Short mmCIF file of C-alpha atoms in Angstrom, two decimals:
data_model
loop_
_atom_site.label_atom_id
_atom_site.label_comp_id
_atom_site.label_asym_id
_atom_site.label_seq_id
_atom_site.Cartn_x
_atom_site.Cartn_y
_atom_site.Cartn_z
CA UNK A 1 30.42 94.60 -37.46
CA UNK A 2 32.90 94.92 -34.68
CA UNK A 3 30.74 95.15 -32.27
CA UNK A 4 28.08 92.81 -33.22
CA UNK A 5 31.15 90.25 -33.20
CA UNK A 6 31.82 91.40 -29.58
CA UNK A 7 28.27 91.23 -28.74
CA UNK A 8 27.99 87.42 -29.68
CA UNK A 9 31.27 86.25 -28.34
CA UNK A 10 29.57 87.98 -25.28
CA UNK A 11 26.30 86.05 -25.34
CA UNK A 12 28.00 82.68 -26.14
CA UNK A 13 30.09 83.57 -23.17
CA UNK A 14 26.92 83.99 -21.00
CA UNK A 15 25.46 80.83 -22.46
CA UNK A 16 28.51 78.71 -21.40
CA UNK A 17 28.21 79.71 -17.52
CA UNK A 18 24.11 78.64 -17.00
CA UNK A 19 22.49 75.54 -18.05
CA UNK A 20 19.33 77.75 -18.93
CA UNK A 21 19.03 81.54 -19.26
CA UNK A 22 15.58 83.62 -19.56
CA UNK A 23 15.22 85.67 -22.67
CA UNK A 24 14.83 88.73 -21.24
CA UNK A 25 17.47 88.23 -18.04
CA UNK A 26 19.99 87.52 -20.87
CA UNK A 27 18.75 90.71 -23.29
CA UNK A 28 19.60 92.66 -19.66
CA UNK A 29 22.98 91.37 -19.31
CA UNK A 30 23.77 92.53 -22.78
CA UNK A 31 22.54 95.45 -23.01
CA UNK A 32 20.19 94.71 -26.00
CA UNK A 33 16.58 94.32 -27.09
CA UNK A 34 15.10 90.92 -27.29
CA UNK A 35 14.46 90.96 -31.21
CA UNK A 36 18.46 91.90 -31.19
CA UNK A 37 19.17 88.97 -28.80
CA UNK A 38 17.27 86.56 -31.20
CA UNK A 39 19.59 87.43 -34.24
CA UNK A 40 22.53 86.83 -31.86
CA UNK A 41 21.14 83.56 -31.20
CA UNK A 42 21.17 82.77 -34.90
CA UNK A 43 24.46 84.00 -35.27
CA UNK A 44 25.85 81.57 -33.35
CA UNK A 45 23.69 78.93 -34.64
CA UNK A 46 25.45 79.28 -38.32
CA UNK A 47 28.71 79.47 -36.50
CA UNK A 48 27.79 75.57 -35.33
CA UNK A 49 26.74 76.38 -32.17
CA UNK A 50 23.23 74.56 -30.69
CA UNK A 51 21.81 77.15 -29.43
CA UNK A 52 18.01 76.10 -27.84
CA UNK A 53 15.16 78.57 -27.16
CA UNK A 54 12.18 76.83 -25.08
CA UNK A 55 8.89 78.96 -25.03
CA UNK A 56 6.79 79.81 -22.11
CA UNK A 57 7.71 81.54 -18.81
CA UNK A 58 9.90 78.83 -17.25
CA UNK A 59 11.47 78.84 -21.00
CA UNK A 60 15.07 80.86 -21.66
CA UNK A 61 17.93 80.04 -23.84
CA UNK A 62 20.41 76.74 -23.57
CA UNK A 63 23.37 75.33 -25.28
CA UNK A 64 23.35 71.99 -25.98
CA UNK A 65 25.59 69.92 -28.00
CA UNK A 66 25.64 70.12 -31.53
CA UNK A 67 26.54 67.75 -34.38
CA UNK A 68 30.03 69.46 -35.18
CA UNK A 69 32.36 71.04 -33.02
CA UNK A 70 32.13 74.63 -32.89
CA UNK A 71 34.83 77.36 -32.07
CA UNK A 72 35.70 77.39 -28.41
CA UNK A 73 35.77 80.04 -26.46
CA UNK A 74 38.11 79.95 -23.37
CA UNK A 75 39.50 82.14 -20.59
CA UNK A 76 43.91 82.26 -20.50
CA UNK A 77 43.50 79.99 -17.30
CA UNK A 78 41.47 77.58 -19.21
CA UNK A 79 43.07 77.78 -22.39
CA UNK A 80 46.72 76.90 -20.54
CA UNK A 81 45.34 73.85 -18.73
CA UNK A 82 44.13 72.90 -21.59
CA UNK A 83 47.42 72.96 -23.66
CA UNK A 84 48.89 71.30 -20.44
CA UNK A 85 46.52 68.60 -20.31
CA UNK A 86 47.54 67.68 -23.56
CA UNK A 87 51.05 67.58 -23.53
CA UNK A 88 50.48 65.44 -20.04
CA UNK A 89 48.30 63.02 -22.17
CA UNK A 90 51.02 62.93 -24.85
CA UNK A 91 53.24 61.13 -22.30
CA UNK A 92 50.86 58.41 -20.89
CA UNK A 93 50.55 55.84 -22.85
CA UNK A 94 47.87 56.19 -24.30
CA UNK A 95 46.53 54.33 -27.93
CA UNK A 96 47.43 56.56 -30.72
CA UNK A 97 47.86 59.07 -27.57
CA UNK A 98 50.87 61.19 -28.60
CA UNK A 99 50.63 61.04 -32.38
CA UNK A 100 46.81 62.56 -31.16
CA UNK A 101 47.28 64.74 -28.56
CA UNK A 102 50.64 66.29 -30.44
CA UNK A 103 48.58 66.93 -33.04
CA UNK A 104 45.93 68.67 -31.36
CA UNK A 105 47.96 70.54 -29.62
CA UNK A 106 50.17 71.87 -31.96
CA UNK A 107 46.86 73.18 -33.53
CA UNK A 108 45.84 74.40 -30.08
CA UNK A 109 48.98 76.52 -29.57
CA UNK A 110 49.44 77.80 -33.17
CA UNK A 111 46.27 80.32 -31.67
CA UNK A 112 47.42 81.03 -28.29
CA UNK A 113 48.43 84.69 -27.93
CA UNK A 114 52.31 84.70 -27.44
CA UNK A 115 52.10 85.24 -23.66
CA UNK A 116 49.87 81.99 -22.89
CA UNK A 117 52.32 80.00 -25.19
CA UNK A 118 55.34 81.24 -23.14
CA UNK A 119 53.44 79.89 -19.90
CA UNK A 120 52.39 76.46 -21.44
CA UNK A 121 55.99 75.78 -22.85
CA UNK A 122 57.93 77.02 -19.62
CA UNK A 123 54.92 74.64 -17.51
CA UNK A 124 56.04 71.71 -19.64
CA UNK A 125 59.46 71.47 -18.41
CA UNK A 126 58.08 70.98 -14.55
CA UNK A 127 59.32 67.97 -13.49
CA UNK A 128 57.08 65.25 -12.52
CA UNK A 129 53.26 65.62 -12.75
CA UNK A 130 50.65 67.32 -11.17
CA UNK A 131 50.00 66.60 -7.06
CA UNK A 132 46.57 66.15 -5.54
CA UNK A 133 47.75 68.32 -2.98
CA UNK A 134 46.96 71.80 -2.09
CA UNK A 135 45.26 73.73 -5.04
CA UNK A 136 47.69 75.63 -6.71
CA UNK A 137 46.46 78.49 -9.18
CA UNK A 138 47.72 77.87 -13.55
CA UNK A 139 48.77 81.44 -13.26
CA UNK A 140 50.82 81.59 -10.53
CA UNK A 141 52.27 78.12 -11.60
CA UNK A 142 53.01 79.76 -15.29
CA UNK A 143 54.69 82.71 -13.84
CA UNK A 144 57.36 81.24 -11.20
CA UNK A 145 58.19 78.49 -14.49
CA UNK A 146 58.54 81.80 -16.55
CA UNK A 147 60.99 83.02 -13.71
CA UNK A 148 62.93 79.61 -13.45
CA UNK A 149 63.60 79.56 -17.11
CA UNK A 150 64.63 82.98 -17.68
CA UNK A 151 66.65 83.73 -14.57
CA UNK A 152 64.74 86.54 -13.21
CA UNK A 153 64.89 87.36 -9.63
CA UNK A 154 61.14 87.32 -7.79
CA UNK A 155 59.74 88.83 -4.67
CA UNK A 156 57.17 87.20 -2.82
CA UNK A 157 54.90 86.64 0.62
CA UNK A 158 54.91 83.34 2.32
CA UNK A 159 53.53 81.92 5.16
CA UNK A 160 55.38 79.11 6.54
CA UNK A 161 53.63 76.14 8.16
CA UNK A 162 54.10 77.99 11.66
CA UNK A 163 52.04 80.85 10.61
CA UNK A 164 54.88 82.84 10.19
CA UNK A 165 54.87 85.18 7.44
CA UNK A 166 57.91 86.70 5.19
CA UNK A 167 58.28 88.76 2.21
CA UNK A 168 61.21 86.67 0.19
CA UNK A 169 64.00 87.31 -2.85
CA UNK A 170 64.66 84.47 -4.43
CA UNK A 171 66.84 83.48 -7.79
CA UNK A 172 64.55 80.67 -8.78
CA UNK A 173 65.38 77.23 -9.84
CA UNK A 174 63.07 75.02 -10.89
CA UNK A 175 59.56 73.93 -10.11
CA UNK A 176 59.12 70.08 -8.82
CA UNK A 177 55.86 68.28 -7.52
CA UNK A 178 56.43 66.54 -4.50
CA UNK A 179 54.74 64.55 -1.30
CA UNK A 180 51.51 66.14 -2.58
CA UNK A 181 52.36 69.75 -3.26
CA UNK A 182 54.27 72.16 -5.65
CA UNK A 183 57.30 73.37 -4.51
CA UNK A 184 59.74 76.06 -5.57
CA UNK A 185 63.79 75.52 -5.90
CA UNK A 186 65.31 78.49 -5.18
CA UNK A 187 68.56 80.52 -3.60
CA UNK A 188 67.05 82.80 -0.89
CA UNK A 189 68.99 85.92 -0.85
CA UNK A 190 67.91 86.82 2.74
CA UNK A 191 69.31 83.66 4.20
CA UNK A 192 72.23 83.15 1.35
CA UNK A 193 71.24 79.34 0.77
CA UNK A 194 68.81 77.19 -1.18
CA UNK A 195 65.25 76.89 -0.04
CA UNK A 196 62.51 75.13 -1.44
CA UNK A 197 59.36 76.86 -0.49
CA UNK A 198 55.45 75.58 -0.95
CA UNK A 199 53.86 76.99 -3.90
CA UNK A 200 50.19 77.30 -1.98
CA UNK A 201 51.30 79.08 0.63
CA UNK A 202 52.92 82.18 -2.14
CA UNK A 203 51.32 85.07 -2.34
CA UNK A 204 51.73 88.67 -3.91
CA UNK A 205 54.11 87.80 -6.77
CA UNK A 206 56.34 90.37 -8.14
CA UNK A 207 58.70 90.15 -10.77
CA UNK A 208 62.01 92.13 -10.51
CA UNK A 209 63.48 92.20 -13.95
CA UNK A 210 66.81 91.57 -12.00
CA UNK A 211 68.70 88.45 -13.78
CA UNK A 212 71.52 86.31 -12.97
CA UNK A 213 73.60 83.53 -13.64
CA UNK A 214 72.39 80.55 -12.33
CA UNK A 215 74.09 78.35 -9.39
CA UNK A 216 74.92 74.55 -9.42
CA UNK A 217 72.14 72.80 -7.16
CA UNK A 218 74.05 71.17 -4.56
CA UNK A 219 72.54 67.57 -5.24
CA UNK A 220 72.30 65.98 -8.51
CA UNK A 221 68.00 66.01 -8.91
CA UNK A 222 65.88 68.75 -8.12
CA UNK A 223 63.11 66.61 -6.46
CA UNK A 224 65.69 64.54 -4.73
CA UNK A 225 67.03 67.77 -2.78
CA UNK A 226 63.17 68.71 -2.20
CA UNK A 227 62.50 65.27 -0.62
CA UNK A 228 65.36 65.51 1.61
CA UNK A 229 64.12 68.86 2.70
CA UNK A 230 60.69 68.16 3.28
CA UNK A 231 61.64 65.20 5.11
CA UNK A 232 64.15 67.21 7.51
CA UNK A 233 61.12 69.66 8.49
CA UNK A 234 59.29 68.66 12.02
CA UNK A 235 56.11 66.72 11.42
CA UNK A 236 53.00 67.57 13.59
CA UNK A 237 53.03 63.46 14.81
CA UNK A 238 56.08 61.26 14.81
CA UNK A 239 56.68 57.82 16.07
CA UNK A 240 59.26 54.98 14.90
CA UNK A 241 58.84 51.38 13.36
CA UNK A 242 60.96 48.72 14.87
CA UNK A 243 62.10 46.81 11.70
CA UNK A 244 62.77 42.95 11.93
CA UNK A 245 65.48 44.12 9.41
CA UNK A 246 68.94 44.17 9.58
CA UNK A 247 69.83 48.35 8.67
CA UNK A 248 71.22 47.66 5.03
CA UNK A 249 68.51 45.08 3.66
CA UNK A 250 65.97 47.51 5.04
CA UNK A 251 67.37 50.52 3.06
CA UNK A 252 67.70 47.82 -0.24
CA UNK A 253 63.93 47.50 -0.08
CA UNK A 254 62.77 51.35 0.88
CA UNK A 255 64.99 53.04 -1.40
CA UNK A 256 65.00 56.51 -0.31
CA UNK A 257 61.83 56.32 2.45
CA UNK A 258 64.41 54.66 4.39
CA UNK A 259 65.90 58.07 5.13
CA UNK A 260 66.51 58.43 8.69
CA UNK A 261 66.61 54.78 10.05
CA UNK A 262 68.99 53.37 12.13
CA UNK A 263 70.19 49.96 12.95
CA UNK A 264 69.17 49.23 16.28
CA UNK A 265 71.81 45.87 16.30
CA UNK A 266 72.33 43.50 13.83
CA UNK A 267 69.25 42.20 12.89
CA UNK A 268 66.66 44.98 13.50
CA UNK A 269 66.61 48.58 12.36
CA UNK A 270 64.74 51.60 13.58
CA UNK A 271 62.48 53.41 11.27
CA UNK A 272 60.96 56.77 12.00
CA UNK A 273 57.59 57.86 10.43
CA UNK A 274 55.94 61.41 10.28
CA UNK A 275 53.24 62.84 9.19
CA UNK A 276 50.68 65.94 9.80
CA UNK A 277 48.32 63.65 11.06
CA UNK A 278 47.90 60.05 12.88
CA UNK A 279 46.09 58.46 10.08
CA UNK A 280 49.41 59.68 7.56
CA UNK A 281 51.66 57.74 10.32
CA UNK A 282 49.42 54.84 9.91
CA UNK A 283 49.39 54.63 5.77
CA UNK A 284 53.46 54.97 5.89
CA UNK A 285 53.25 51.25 7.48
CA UNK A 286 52.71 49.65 3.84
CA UNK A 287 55.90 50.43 2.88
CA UNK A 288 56.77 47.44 5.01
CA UNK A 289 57.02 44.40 2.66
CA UNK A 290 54.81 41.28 3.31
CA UNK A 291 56.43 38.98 5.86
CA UNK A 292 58.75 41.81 8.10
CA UNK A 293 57.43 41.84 11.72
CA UNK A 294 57.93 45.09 13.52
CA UNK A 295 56.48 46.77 16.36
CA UNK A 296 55.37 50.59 17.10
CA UNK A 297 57.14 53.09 19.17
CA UNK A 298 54.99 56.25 19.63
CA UNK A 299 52.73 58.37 21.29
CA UNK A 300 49.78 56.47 23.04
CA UNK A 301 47.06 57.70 20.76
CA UNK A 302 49.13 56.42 17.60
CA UNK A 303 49.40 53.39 19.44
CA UNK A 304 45.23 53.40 20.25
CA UNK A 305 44.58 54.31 16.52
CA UNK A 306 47.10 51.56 15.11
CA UNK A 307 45.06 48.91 17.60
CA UNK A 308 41.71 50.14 16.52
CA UNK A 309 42.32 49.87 12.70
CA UNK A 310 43.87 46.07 13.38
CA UNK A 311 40.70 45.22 15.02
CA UNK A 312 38.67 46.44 12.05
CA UNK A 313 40.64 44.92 9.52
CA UNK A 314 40.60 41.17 11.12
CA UNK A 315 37.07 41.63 11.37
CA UNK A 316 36.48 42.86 8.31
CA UNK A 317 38.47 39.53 7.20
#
């Protein structure tokens, strides 16, 4: 019985990963006779499970949708960003959203083996949401979360955005999404300060089993003391915005994107912009509210670009 279980979970596995599969091709995979295949099929079928069979030689297997929703069957990375997804939906606003979503997922994690559940809850304390940054893997995400909440020390290869590359002890602090990416909180043993380090560009995680006490961050929000880092690291392009803005009414309406200007007298106020590119120079100009004349100080093809995309917009207009 075992293994007839095993062998179905394996089929509907198979079935989930092609639109269409032939009969024999998918008797091969298993390991199994055709006739044995078709009572597989039905297995599933009673189970709720729609499984199609279309006759003739461009003809295979398919699942389609049924009427009711069957069992699912999903890998640990797909079964924790699904338990994340929820709890994200929980929080948006949604109609009948968290009473929903709650719901389901308290259903959803009552059957997650104990190790998944530790992942999803230590990935729900993150602060702030998901970036559409760099692709960063669930499991390597669940694992340095794991680390921040229980105080375990962590070893680890990065490459920085020079190309240089490091093998790093950390104590880990906390996980915070930031100007696109994921970025790790941490006192680096090596250099006897706090770091923050891109998650994407971690490799080779190893866990030491080392604890410790944790130390006091030395600002008062995690993703406040990543934004002042990131913005202290040299950009690939800089140039500055002359502000028709006297220093402190410039800083009242950018909040903390005004880092770094600098009155340049009374009435105007220097603003510099970076960016890994020209076009990310260009999109930090609508921060500037409607109405502020300024002009650009910068290298001549930031200054060719900026022209180029004012002609297309006032003809465009």
């Amino acid at each position: 019985m075992a293994e007839t279980t095993s062998r179905a979970l394996a089929l509907l596995s198979l079935l989930q990963t092609h639109r269409q599969w032939p009969g024999p091709e998918l008797a091969a995979r298993l390991g199994v006779t055709e006739r044995t295949l078709r009572r597989d099929v039905e297995r599933l079928r009673e189970l709720g499970y729609q499984v199609d069979a279309i006759r003739g030689a461009a003809g295979g297997y398919r699942l389609e949708a049924g009427s009711r929703l069957p069992p699912l069957l999903l890998t640990d990375e797909e079964a924790v960003t699904m338990a994340i997804g929820l709890r994200v939906a929980a929080t948006q606003g949604l109609v009948d959203g968290e009473q929903t979503t709650m719901s389901a997922l308290a259903k959803f994690e009552q059957v997650l083996p104990s190790a998944l559940r530790e992942r999803v809850h230590a990935l729900g304390k993150v602060q702030a949401t998901t970036p559409r940054g760099a692709p960063v893997s669930q499991d390597l995400l669940g694992r340095l979360a794991l680390a921040c909440r229980d105080h375990e020390r962590i070893r680890f290869h990065y490459v920085a955005a020079s190309g240089d590359e490091s093998d790093r002890v950390v104590e880990p602090h906390t996980l915070v999404a930031a100007e696109r990416n994921w970025f790790l909180v941490c006192w680096d043993l090596q250099r006897a300060d706090w770091r923050t380090f891109r998650v994407d560009r971690m490799s080779r995680l190893f866990p030491t089993r080392v604890h410790f006490t944790a130390r006091e961050l030395p600002a008062d929000d995690a993703a406040e003391f990543v934004r002042v880092a990131v913005s202290s690291v040299p950009q690939r392009f800089e140039a500055s915005v002359i502000l028709d803005l006297p220093l402190s009414e410039m800083q009242a309406n950018f909040g903390p994107w005004a880092r770094g200007a600098e009155a340049v007298d009374a009435t105007h106020t220097r603003w510099p912009i970076g960016g890994e590119s020209l076009e990310a120079l260009l999109s930090a100009l609508v921060w500037i509210p409607a109405g502020v004349g300024y002009r650009l100080d910068g290298p001549a093809e930031f200054l060719a670009l900026a022209r180029d995309a004012a002609a297309r917009l006032a003809a465009a207009t």
